[in-house]
Amino acid sequence: MLNSMFSIEGFNPNGAQEGFEDECSVKQTQLFTTEDVGNVVVDDFWSIYSFNQESQTDKGTILPSSVTESIPEFIPPQTPLMVFETNLENPIVQDITEFVLPKKKSCTGVLSSLEILNSYKPCHNRLQVGNLNEEIVGFDSNSLDGEMRLSTEEIVKFAAARYIELSSPTEGDNSMLRNPLGLSLSGFNNEEIQNVELASLLLAAAEKVSNQQYDRASNLLRQCETFSSHCGNPVQRLVYYFSDALQERIDRETGRLSAKRPRDKGIPAEDAAKEMLASHPIHLITQKTLPFSQVIQFTSIQTILDNVATMKRIHLVNLSIKHGFQCTILMQALATRSSCPVDYLRITGVGASKEAVLVTGQRLVSFAETLSLPFDFRVVAVSDMKDLREDMFEIEPDEALAVYSSLDMNSMIVRPKSLENLIRVMRKLKPIIMMIIDLEANHNSPSFITRFTEALFFYSTYFDYVDCYLDRSDSNRTFLEGYFFAEGMRSIIVTEGSERLIRHVSISIWRAYFARFGLVEVDLNEWASYQASLLLKKFPHSSSCTLDKNGKSLTVGWKGTPLYFISAWKFQYGD
């Protein structure tokens, strides 16, 4: 078992990026240029991995001709394993929706739509709004290096409690911001008081939107706009983007904005989802700067290594190839494995763009040469996973096959046939292990106010996390929040039915769904969790990064709030 363990001590996770950016920076849309990369030097990203960029050009590496073969025609699946249509939305995952929506008693009155805050009890600890007059405990009085003692999520929690106490604010009255009353704000600094009041305004506006009181909501949102900013502190930025989404929902509901009319800013949610899955340069920034990407990759690859410890011919099907960072971790680990040297490693990259996957593959081939690792790279290009077929993969009988999927599944919730077909095809390939990583969130309820509340807590944590690692003046942070995060919020808050493309569900929902395909969750390697904790210590603010067990999965979060889950699965087959 020890021979399968790969230590991070001799491996710098901030490397493995050189040479992966030249094409990426050239091919981007006007929304993101090489000037936007900020302080990150594009040309030295992979240097720490001893990646020789010149070797690729000098040796003229050519991938096997099989990777350029045309895609066979799609053969529809015979029988769907799950019905995704309901009378609530069209389409929506029926069973997933049922799990997301807990049975709650109906409420009446002005604050009925916000009563969900009182019964909102996810697996991690959050302040319960019902304890309105009790001391607020659990707040980190030393967070953010003294700049702001309360986290963004804590501010939102307190604002929710205080808003319910204050009942309903009067629109157009800025006294809330000038003279805060209600729950005691003693001990709060001026910035925290302003943030609590600003978050209270947002909550009031959301409640008015839920009750279709659009004029009153718009008045409140104008106040939010006055006191928020896309370049302010995390609370101001959070309110800025949520206010924008709420106003768009109002404009749609009142006919001021057509649902089909292109927006004059941002990028469409469908494009945002595709960009996040593609080789966008923002991945390079988050890979180098934010710790969670590296923790997820190292933990997942260590689990794969544990399952192929005695195998000499290894094949990785990578559904999330992007720049191939996780591949380099596997490659270096196998290249330095002495007890059971590999005969070869094959990686099949799956993606919508054959050209983009080939660019990544060419660099992986060159990287393998520097490691003297027998290596083969193949491409499977499909624009939609519903077109994926087993015969697109070249699988040898004696190969140990593993599958890696990161943030792929949630993008297909709105396309159930694609999701079902992907899992069916993976089952036919008979992998020995399948790693699945996704967001630990519930943003798939048919109820607007439920989605709003879930999204507000989730993004408040994420904004707090990003704020600790990317300066407020950093254009990369502005781009990450202003395009990817903002479009996620917009899709969750503004759109309904099949138009709502950004959907997330928690690991508990995925467990119930995967069980239908014979997928059985297995324990992660304990060494992998230990390595993850060591890796976190290499980053600042490591004490705020939390690793917790959820069943057999590992959740990666910020100050106790999970943001991602890492899970390992094996297919069960009959005799």
Coordinates of C-alpha atoms in Angstrom, one line a residue:
M1 CA 0.0 0.0 0.0
L2 CA 2.8 2.4 0.9
N3 CA 4.2 2.1 -2.6
S4 CA 1.1 3.7 -4.0
M5 CA 1.5 6.8 -1.8
F6 CA 2.7 9.9 -3.5
S7 CA 4.1 12.6 -1.3
I8 CA 3.7 16.2 -2.0
E9 CA 7.1 17.0 -0.4
G10 CA 8.9 16.4 -3.7
F11 CA 6.3 18.0 -5.8
N12 CA 5.4 21.6 -6.2
P13 CA 1.7 22.0 -7.0
N14 CA 2.1 25.6 -8.0
G15 CA 4.1 24.3 -11.0
A16 CA 2.9 22.0 -13.8
Q17 CA 1.6 25.0 -15.8
E18 CA 4.3 26.3 -18.1
G19 CA 3.5 26.0 -21.7
F20 CA -0.2 25.4 -21.1
E21 CA -1.1 29.1 -21.5
D22 CA 0.3 30.3 -24.8
E23 CA -2.6 29.0 -26.9
C24 CA -5.1 29.6 -24.1
S25 CA -4.3 33.3 -23.9
V26 CA -4.4 33.8 -27.6
K27 CA -7.7 32.1 -28.2
Q28 CA -9.8 33.8 -25.5
T29 CA -12.7 36.1 -26.1
Q30 CA -12.4 39.9 -25.6
L31 CA -13.7 39.4 -22.1
F32 CA -10.3 38.1 -20.9
T33 CA -7.0 39.0 -22.4
T34 CA -3.4 38.4 -21.5
E35 CA -3.4 41.8 -19.8
D36 CA -6.1 40.6 -17.4
V37 CA -3.8 37.8 -16.1
G38 CA -2.4 40.3 -13.6
N39 CA 0.8 39.4 -11.8
V40 CA 0.8 35.8 -12.9
V41 CA 3.6 35.3 -15.5
V42 CA 2.1 33.1 -18.2
D43 CA 5.3 31.7 -19.6
D44 CA 6.6 30.2 -16.3
F45 CA 3.6 28.4 -15.1
W46 CA 4.8 24.9 -15.8
S47 CA 8.5 25.5 -15.2
I48 CA 8.5 23.9 -11.7
Y49 CA 7.4 20.7 -13.2
S50 CA 10.5 20.6 -15.4
F51 CA 8.3 20.8 -18.4
N52 CA 10.4 21.5 -21.5
Q53 CA 8.4 23.6 -23.8
E54 CA 11.0 23.6 -26.5
S55 CA 11.0 19.8 -26.6
Q56 CA 7.6 19.8 -28.1
T57 CA 8.6 22.1 -30.9
D58 CA 12.0 20.6 -31.6
K59 CA 10.8 17.0 -31.6
G60 CA 7.6 17.7 -33.5
T61 CA 5.5 15.5 -31.3
I62 CA 2.6 14.0 -33.2
L63 CA -0.4 12.3 -31.6
P64 CA -1.7 9.0 -32.9
S65 CA -3.8 9.4 -36.0
S66 CA -6.7 7.8 -34.2
V67 CA -7.4 10.9 -32.3
T68 CA -8.4 12.8 -35.4
E69 CA -11.0 10.3 -36.6
S70 CA -14.5 11.5 -37.1
I71 CA -17.1 11.0 -34.5
P72 CA -19.6 8.2 -35.2
E73 CA -23.3 8.9 -35.4
F74 CA -25.3 9.0 -32.3
I75 CA -27.3 6.0 -31.3
P76 CA -30.0 7.0 -28.7
P77 CA -30.1 5.0 -25.5
Q78 CA -32.8 2.3 -25.4
T79 CA -34.5 2.9 -22.1
P80 CA -34.1 5.9 -19.8
L81 CA -33.3 4.9 -16.2
M82 CA -34.8 8.0 -14.8
V83 CA -37.5 10.5 -15.7
F84 CA -36.5 14.1 -15.4
E85 CA -39.7 15.8 -16.4
T86 CA -42.2 17.1 -13.8
N87 CA -45.1 19.5 -13.8
L88 CA -43.0 22.0 -11.7
E89 CA -40.4 22.8 -14.3
N90 CA -39.5 21.6 -17.7
P91 CA -37.1 20.0 -17.6
I92 CA -35.9 19.3 -14.0
V93 CA -34.6 16.3 -12.3
Q94 CA -37.7 14.9 -10.5
D95 CA -36.0 12.8 -7.9
I96 CA -33.3 15.3 -7.3
T97 CA -35.9 18.0 -6.8
E98 CA -37.7 15.9 -4.3
F99 CA -34.5 15.4 -2.2
V100 CA -33.6 19.1 -2.4
L101 CA -37.0 20.2 -1.1
P102 CA -37.4 19.1 2.5
K103 CA -40.9 19.0 3.9
K104 CA -41.5 22.4 5.5
K105 CA -44.7 23.7 7.0
S106 CA -46.3 26.5 5.2
C107 CA -46.0 30.0 6.6
T108 CA -48.1 33.1 6.2
G109 CA -47.5 36.8 6.8
V110 CA -45.1 39.4 5.6
L111 CA -42.0 37.3 6.3
S112 CA -43.4 34.0 5.2
S113 CA -41.0 33.6 2.3
L114 CA -38.0 34.2 4.5
E115 CA -39.1 31.8 7.2
I116 CA -36.9 29.2 5.3
L117 CA -34.0 30.9 7.1
N118 CA -35.4 29.7 10.4
S119 CA -35.7 26.1 9.3
Y120 CA -32.6 26.0 7.2
K121 CA -30.4 23.3 8.8
P122 CA -27.8 21.9 6.5
C123 CA -25.2 19.4 7.7
H124 CA -22.7 22.0 8.8
N125 CA -23.2 24.5 11.6
R126 CA -25.0 27.8 10.8
L127 CA -26.6 30.3 13.1
Q128 CA -30.3 29.6 13.4
V129 CA -32.4 32.7 12.9
G130 CA -34.8 31.6 15.5
N131 CA -32.3 32.6 18.3
L132 CA -33.0 36.2 17.7
N133 CA -32.3 37.5 21.2
E134 CA -29.6 35.1 22.1
E135 CA -25.9 35.9 22.0
I136 CA -24.5 35.3 18.5
V137 CA -21.8 32.7 19.0
G138 CA -19.3 31.0 16.7
F139 CA -18.2 34.2 15.0
D140 CA -14.4 34.4 14.3
S141 CA -13.4 37.7 15.9
N142 CA -9.9 37.6 14.4
S143 CA -10.8 36.6 10.8
L144 CA -9.5 38.4 7.7
D145 CA -6.4 39.6 9.6
G146 CA -8.3 42.1 11.6
E147 CA -9.5 43.9 8.5
M148 CA -13.0 42.5 9.0
R149 CA -13.7 40.4 12.1
L150 CA -16.9 38.7 10.8
S151 CA -16.8 36.5 7.8
T152 CA -19.2 37.3 4.9
E153 CA -21.4 34.4 5.8
E154 CA -21.6 35.5 9.4
I155 CA -22.6 39.0 8.3
V156 CA -25.4 37.5 6.2
K157 CA -26.6 35.3 9.1
F158 CA -26.7 38.2 11.5
A159 CA -28.5 40.4 8.9
A160 CA -31.1 37.7 8.4
A161 CA -31.8 37.6 12.1
R162 CA -31.9 41.3 12.4
Y163 CA -34.1 41.7 9.4
I164 CA -36.8 39.4 10.8
E165 CA -36.6 41.3 14.1
L166 CA -37.1 44.6 12.3
S167 CA -40.0 43.2 10.3
S168 CA -40.1 45.1 7.0
P169 CA -38.1 48.2 6.3
T170 CA -39.7 51.2 4.6
E171 CA -38.4 51.7 1.1
G172 CA -36.7 54.9 0.4
D173 CA -35.7 55.3 4.1
N174 CA -32.0 55.2 4.5
S175 CA -32.2 55.4 8.3
M176 CA -31.4 51.8 8.5
L177 CA -28.0 52.6 7.3
R178 CA -27.6 55.7 9.4
N179 CA -29.0 54.5 12.7
P180 CA -28.9 50.7 13.1
L181 CA -31.3 49.4 15.7
G182 CA -32.6 46.0 16.8
L183 CA -30.1 43.2 17.6
S184 CA -27.2 44.6 19.4
L185 CA -24.3 45.7 17.2
S186 CA -22.1 46.6 20.1
G187 CA -18.6 45.5 19.4
F188 CA -19.1 45.7 15.6
N189 CA -16.8 48.1 13.8
N190 CA -18.3 50.6 11.3
E191 CA -17.6 48.5 8.3
E192 CA -19.4 45.5 9.9
I193 CA -22.4 47.6 10.9
Q194 CA -22.7 48.9 7.3
N195 CA -22.4 45.4 5.9
V196 CA -25.1 44.1 8.2
E197 CA -27.4 46.9 7.1
L198 CA -26.6 46.4 3.4
A199 CA -27.2 42.6 3.6
S200 CA -30.5 43.4 5.4
L201 CA -31.6 45.6 2.5
L202 CA -30.8 42.8 0.1
L203 CA -32.9 40.3 2.1
A204 CA -35.8 42.8 2.2
A205 CA -35.6 43.2 -1.5
A206 CA -35.6 39.4 -2.1
E207 CA -38.7 39.0 0.1
K208 CA -40.5 41.7 -1.8
V209 CA -39.6 40.0 -5.1
S210 CA -40.9 36.7 -3.8
N211 CA -44.2 38.4 -2.9
Q212 CA -44.3 40.1 -6.3
Q213 CA -44.1 43.6 -4.8
Y214 CA -41.8 44.7 -7.6
D215 CA -41.9 48.5 -7.1
R216 CA -41.0 48.2 -3.4
A217 CA -38.3 45.7 -4.3
S218 CA -36.8 48.1 -6.9
N219 CA -36.7 50.9 -4.4
L220 CA -34.7 48.7 -2.0
L221 CA -32.4 47.5 -4.8
R222 CA -31.6 51.1 -5.7
Q223 CA -30.4 51.6 -2.1
C224 CA -28.4 48.4 -2.5
E225 CA -26.8 49.7 -5.6
T226 CA -25.9 52.9 -3.9
F227 CA -24.0 51.2 -1.1
S228 CA -22.5 48.2 -2.9
S229 CA -19.7 47.9 -5.4
H230 CA -18.1 45.3 -7.6
C231 CA -14.7 46.3 -6.2
G232 CA -15.6 46.8 -2.5
N233 CA -15.4 44.3 0.4
P234 CA -16.9 40.8 0.0
V235 CA -20.3 41.9 1.4
Q236 CA -20.5 44.9 -0.9
R237 CA -19.5 42.7 -3.9
L238 CA -22.0 40.0 -3.0
V239 CA -24.8 42.5 -2.7
Y240 CA -23.8 44.2 -5.9
Y241 CA -24.2 41.0 -8.0
F242 CA -27.2 39.6 -6.2
S243 CA -29.0 43.0 -6.6
D244 CA -28.3 43.0 -10.3
A245 CA -29.8 39.5 -10.6
L246 CA -32.9 40.5 -8.6
Q247 CA -33.4 43.6 -10.7
E248 CA -33.2 41.5 -13.8
R249 CA -35.8 39.1 -12.4
I250 CA -38.1 42.1 -11.7
D251 CA -37.5 43.5 -15.2
R252 CA -38.5 40.1 -16.7
E253 CA -41.5 39.7 -14.6
T254 CA -42.8 43.2 -15.4
G255 CA -42.0 43.0 -19.1
R256 CA -39.3 45.6 -19.1
L257 CA -36.8 43.0 -20.2
S258 CA -37.6 40.1 -22.6
A259 CA -36.4 36.7 -21.4
K260 CA -34.9 36.3 -24.9
R261 CA -33.2 39.7 -25.1
P262 CA -29.4 39.5 -24.9
R263 CA -28.0 41.2 -21.8
D264 CA -25.6 44.1 -22.3
K265 CA -23.0 42.8 -19.8
G266 CA -21.6 39.5 -18.6
I267 CA -21.8 36.3 -20.6
P268 CA -24.8 34.0 -21.0
A269 CA -25.1 31.2 -18.4
E270 CA -24.7 28.6 -21.1
D271 CA -21.4 30.1 -22.2
A272 CA -20.3 30.5 -18.6
A273 CA -20.8 26.8 -18.0
K274 CA -18.9 25.9 -21.2
E275 CA -16.1 28.3 -20.3
M276 CA -15.7 26.8 -16.9
L277 CA -15.4 23.3 -18.4
A278 CA -13.1 24.5 -21.2
S279 CA -9.4 25.6 -21.1
H280 CA -10.1 29.1 -19.9
P281 CA -7.1 31.1 -18.5
I282 CA -8.9 31.8 -15.3
H283 CA -8.2 28.1 -14.4
L284 CA -4.5 29.0 -14.4
I285 CA -5.0 31.7 -11.9
T286 CA -7.2 29.7 -9.6
Q287 CA -4.8 26.7 -9.9
K288 CA -1.9 28.8 -8.7
T289 CA -3.6 31.0 -6.2
L290 CA -6.5 29.3 -4.6
P291 CA -5.8 26.1 -2.6
F292 CA -8.9 24.1 -3.2
S293 CA -8.1 23.3 -6.8
Q294 CA -4.8 21.6 -5.8
V295 CA -6.4 19.9 -2.8
I296 CA -9.1 18.4 -5.0
Q297 CA -6.6 17.2 -7.6
F298 CA -4.0 15.7 -5.2
T299 CA -6.7 13.9 -3.1
S300 CA -8.4 12.5 -6.2
I301 CA -5.2 11.4 -7.9
Q302 CA -3.9 9.8 -4.7
T303 CA -7.1 7.7 -4.5
I304 CA -6.6 6.6 -8.1
L305 CA -2.9 5.7 -7.4
D306 CA -4.0 3.6 -4.5
N307 CA -6.4 1.6 -6.8
V308 CA -3.7 1.0 -9.5
A309 CA -0.8 0.3 -7.1
T310 CA 0.0 -3.1 -8.6
M311 CA -1.0 -2.3 -12.2
K312 CA 1.5 -1.8 -15.0
R313 CA -0.8 -0.7 -17.8
I314 CA -2.9 2.3 -16.7
H315 CA -5.6 4.2 -18.6
L316 CA -7.2 7.4 -17.3
V317 CA -10.4 8.7 -18.9
N318 CA -10.4 12.4 -18.0
L319 CA -13.8 14.0 -18.4
S320 CA -12.4 17.3 -17.1
I321 CA -9.2 17.6 -19.1
K322 CA -9.0 21.4 -19.3
H323 CA -5.3 22.2 -18.9
G324 CA -4.4 18.8 -17.6
F325 CA -3.1 19.7 -14.2
Q326 CA -4.4 16.6 -12.6
C327 CA -2.8 14.5 -15.3
T328 CA 0.7 15.8 -14.5
I329 CA 0.3 14.8 -10.9
L330 CA -0.5 11.3 -11.9
M331 CA 2.3 11.2 -14.5
Q332 CA 5.0 12.3 -12.1
A333 CA 3.7 9.9 -9.4
L334 CA 3.9 6.9 -11.8
A335 CA 7.2 8.0 -13.3
T336 CA 8.8 7.9 -9.8
R337 CA 7.1 4.6 -8.7
S338 CA 9.9 2.1 -8.2
S339 CA 8.1 -0.9 -6.7
C340 CA 5.9 -1.5 -9.8
P341 CA 7.1 0.5 -12.8
V342 CA 4.5 1.1 -15.4
D343 CA 4.6 -0.3 -18.9
Y344 CA 2.7 2.7 -20.1
L345 CA 0.1 5.3 -19.2
R346 CA -2.7 6.2 -21.5
I347 CA -4.9 9.3 -21.0
T348 CA -8.0 9.9 -23.0
G349 CA -9.2 13.4 -22.8
V350 CA -12.9 14.1 -23.4
G351 CA -14.0 17.5 -24.4
A352 CA -16.2 19.5 -26.7
S353 CA -13.4 21.0 -28.7
K354 CA -11.0 18.6 -30.3
E355 CA -8.5 21.4 -30.9
A356 CA -8.4 22.4 -27.3
V357 CA -8.0 18.9 -26.0
L358 CA -5.2 18.2 -28.6
V359 CA -3.3 21.3 -27.3
T360 CA -3.4 19.9 -23.8
G361 CA -2.5 16.4 -25.1
Q362 CA 0.6 17.7 -27.0
R363 CA 2.0 19.3 -23.8
L364 CA 1.3 16.2 -21.8
V365 CA 3.2 14.1 -24.4
S366 CA 6.1 16.5 -24.1
F367 CA 5.9 16.4 -20.3
A368 CA 6.0 12.6 -20.4
E369 CA 9.1 12.7 -22.5
T370 CA 10.9 14.7 -19.8
L371 CA 9.9 12.1 -17.3
S372 CA 10.9 9.2 -19.5
L373 CA 7.3 7.9 -19.0
P374 CA 5.8 5.6 -21.7
F375 CA 2.8 7.6 -22.6
D376 CA -0.1 7.7 -25.1
F377 CA -2.7 10.4 -25.4
R378 CA -6.1 10.0 -27.1
V379 CA -9.0 12.4 -27.8
V380 CA -12.7 11.9 -27.7
A381 CA -14.5 15.0 -28.9
V382 CA -18.2 15.3 -28.3
S383 CA -20.2 18.5 -28.1
D384 CA -22.9 16.8 -26.0
M385 CA -22.5 13.8 -23.7
K386 CA -25.6 12.3 -25.1
D387 CA -23.5 11.5 -28.2
L388 CA -20.9 9.7 -26.3
R389 CA -20.4 6.0 -27.1
E390 CA -18.4 3.1 -25.8
D391 CA -16.6 2.5 -29.1
M392 CA -15.1 6.0 -29.1
F393 CA -12.6 4.8 -26.4
E394 CA -9.7 2.5 -27.2
I395 CA -9.6 0.2 -24.2
E396 CA -7.1 -2.7 -23.9
P397 CA -8.1 -5.8 -22.1
D398 CA -5.3 -5.7 -19.6
E399 CA -5.5 -2.0 -18.7
A400 CA -6.5 -0.7 -15.3
L401 CA -9.0 2.0 -16.2
A402 CA -9.8 5.0 -14.0
V403 CA -12.2 7.8 -14.6
Y404 CA -11.8 11.4 -13.4
S405 CA -14.7 13.9 -13.4
S406 CA -14.6 17.4 -11.8
L407 CA -17.6 19.7 -12.1
D408 CA -19.0 17.9 -15.0
M409 CA -22.1 16.3 -13.6
N410 CA -24.0 19.4 -12.4
S411 CA -23.8 21.0 -15.8
M412 CA -25.9 18.1 -17.2
I413 CA -28.7 18.2 -14.7
V414 CA -30.7 20.3 -17.1
R415 CA -29.8 17.8 -19.8
P416 CA -30.8 14.5 -18.2
K417 CA -30.3 12.4 -21.4
S418 CA -26.7 13.5 -21.5
L419 CA -26.1 12.8 -17.9
E420 CA -27.7 9.3 -18.1
N421 CA -25.8 8.4 -21.2
L422 CA -22.5 9.5 -19.8
I423 CA -22.9 7.3 -16.7
R424 CA -24.1 4.4 -18.9
V425 CA -21.0 4.6 -21.1
M426 CA -18.7 4.8 -18.2
R427 CA -20.3 1.7 -16.7
K428 CA -19.7 -0.2 -20.0
L429 CA -16.0 0.8 -19.8
K430 CA -15.7 -1.1 -16.5
P431 CA -13.4 1.3 -14.6
I432 CA -11.8 0.1 -11.4
I433 CA -12.4 3.5 -9.8
M434 CA -14.3 6.6 -10.7
M435 CA -13.5 9.9 -9.0
I436 CA -16.3 12.5 -9.0
I437 CA -15.8 16.0 -7.7
D438 CA -18.5 18.7 -7.7
L439 CA -19.9 21.6 -5.7
E440 CA -21.5 20.8 -2.4
A441 CA -24.6 23.0 -2.8
N442 CA -28.3 23.0 -3.3
H443 CA -29.4 25.3 -6.1
N444 CA -31.9 23.2 -7.9
S445 CA -35.2 23.9 -6.0
P446 CA -38.2 25.1 -8.1
S447 CA -38.8 27.7 -5.3
F448 CA -37.2 31.1 -6.0
I449 CA -36.8 32.1 -2.4
T450 CA -35.2 28.7 -1.5
R451 CA -32.7 29.0 -4.3
F452 CA -32.0 32.6 -3.3
T453 CA -31.3 31.7 0.3
E454 CA -29.1 28.7 -0.6
A455 CA -27.2 30.7 -3.1
L456 CA -26.7 33.7 -0.8
F457 CA -25.1 31.5 1.9
F458 CA -23.0 29.6 -0.6
Y459 CA -21.6 32.6 -2.5
S460 CA -21.1 34.6 0.7
T461 CA -18.7 31.9 1.8
Y462 CA -17.1 31.7 -1.7
F463 CA -16.6 35.5 -1.9
D464 CA -15.0 35.4 1.6
Y465 CA -12.7 32.6 0.4
V466 CA -11.6 34.4 -2.8
D467 CA -11.1 37.7 -0.9
C468 CA -8.3 36.1 1.2
Y469 CA -6.3 35.1 -1.8
L470 CA -6.9 37.6 -4.5
D471 CA -6.6 41.4 -3.9
R472 CA -9.6 43.5 -4.3
S473 CA -7.8 45.4 -7.0
D474 CA -6.8 42.2 -8.8
S475 CA -8.5 42.1 -12.3
N476 CA -8.5 38.3 -12.1
R477 CA -10.8 38.4 -9.0
T478 CA -13.0 40.9 -10.7
F479 CA -13.3 38.7 -13.8
L480 CA -13.9 35.5 -11.7
E481 CA -16.7 37.1 -9.7
G482 CA -18.1 39.4 -12.4
Y483 CA -18.5 36.8 -15.1
F484 CA -18.4 33.3 -13.7
F485 CA -19.9 33.8 -10.3
A486 CA -22.3 36.5 -11.4
E487 CA -23.7 34.4 -14.2
G488 CA -24.2 31.5 -11.8
M489 CA -26.2 33.8 -9.5
R490 CA -28.1 35.1 -12.4
S491 CA -29.1 31.7 -13.6
I492 CA -30.1 30.6 -10.1
I493 CA -32.1 33.7 -9.3
V494 CA -33.4 35.1 -12.6
T495 CA -34.3 32.1 -14.8
E496 CA -36.8 29.3 -14.5
G497 CA -37.4 26.0 -16.2
S498 CA -35.2 24.8 -19.0
E499 CA -33.6 28.2 -19.2
R500 CA -32.0 27.7 -15.8
L501 CA -28.8 26.1 -16.8
I502 CA -26.7 26.5 -13.7
R503 CA -27.8 23.9 -11.1
H504 CA -26.0 22.3 -8.2
V505 CA -27.1 19.5 -5.9
S506 CA -25.3 18.0 -2.9
I507 CA -23.5 14.7 -2.5
S508 CA -26.5 13.2 -0.7
I509 CA -28.6 13.8 -3.9
W510 CA -26.0 12.4 -6.1
R511 CA -25.7 9.2 -4.0
A512 CA -29.4 8.5 -4.5
Y513 CA -29.1 9.1 -8.3
F514 CA -25.9 7.2 -8.8
A515 CA -27.3 4.2 -7.0
R516 CA -29.7 3.7 -9.9
F517 CA -26.7 2.9 -12.1
G518 CA -25.0 0.4 -9.7
L519 CA -22.4 3.0 -8.5
V520 CA -21.3 2.2 -5.0
E521 CA -19.4 4.8 -3.0
V522 CA -16.1 3.7 -1.5
D523 CA -13.8 5.2 1.1
L524 CA -11.1 7.7 0.1
N525 CA -7.6 6.7 1.0
E526 CA -6.6 8.1 4.4
W527 CA -3.2 9.0 3.1
A528 CA -5.0 11.2 0.5
S529 CA -6.8 13.1 3.2
Y530 CA -3.5 13.5 5.2
Q531 CA -1.8 14.8 2.0
A532 CA -4.6 17.3 1.5
S533 CA -4.1 18.7 5.0
L534 CA -0.4 19.0 4.4
L535 CA -1.0 20.8 1.2
L536 CA -3.4 23.3 2.8
K537 CA -0.7 24.3 5.3
K538 CA 1.4 25.5 2.4
F539 CA -1.1 28.3 1.8
P540 CA -1.9 31.4 3.9
H541 CA -5.2 31.3 5.9
S542 CA -4.9 27.5 6.0
S543 CA -6.7 27.5 9.4
S544 CA -9.9 28.7 7.6
C545 CA -9.8 25.8 5.1
T546 CA -11.7 22.9 6.4
L547 CA -11.7 19.2 5.4
D548 CA -14.6 17.1 6.7
K549 CA -16.1 13.7 6.1
N550 CA -19.5 13.4 4.6
G551 CA -20.2 9.7 4.6
K552 CA -17.3 8.2 2.6
S553 CA -16.7 11.5 0.8
L554 CA -14.5 14.4 1.7
T555 CA -15.8 17.9 1.7
V556 CA -13.5 20.9 1.2
G557 CA -14.8 24.1 2.7
W558 CA -14.2 27.5 4.1
K559 CA -14.6 28.2 7.8
G560 CA -16.8 25.1 8.2
T561 CA -19.1 25.6 5.2
P562 CA -18.5 23.0 2.6
L563 CA -18.0 24.2 -1.0
Y564 CA -16.8 21.0 -2.8
F565 CA -17.1 17.3 -2.3
I566 CA -14.6 14.6 -3.4
S567 CA -16.0 11.1 -3.9
A568 CA -14.8 7.7 -5.1
W569 CA -17.1 5.2 -6.8
K570 CA -17.1 1.7 -8.2
F571 CA -19.6 0.0 -10.4
Q572 CA -21.3 -3.1 -9.2
Y573 CA -21.8 -5.8 -11.8
G574 CA -23.9 -8.9 -11.7
D575 CA -22.4 -12.4 -12.0

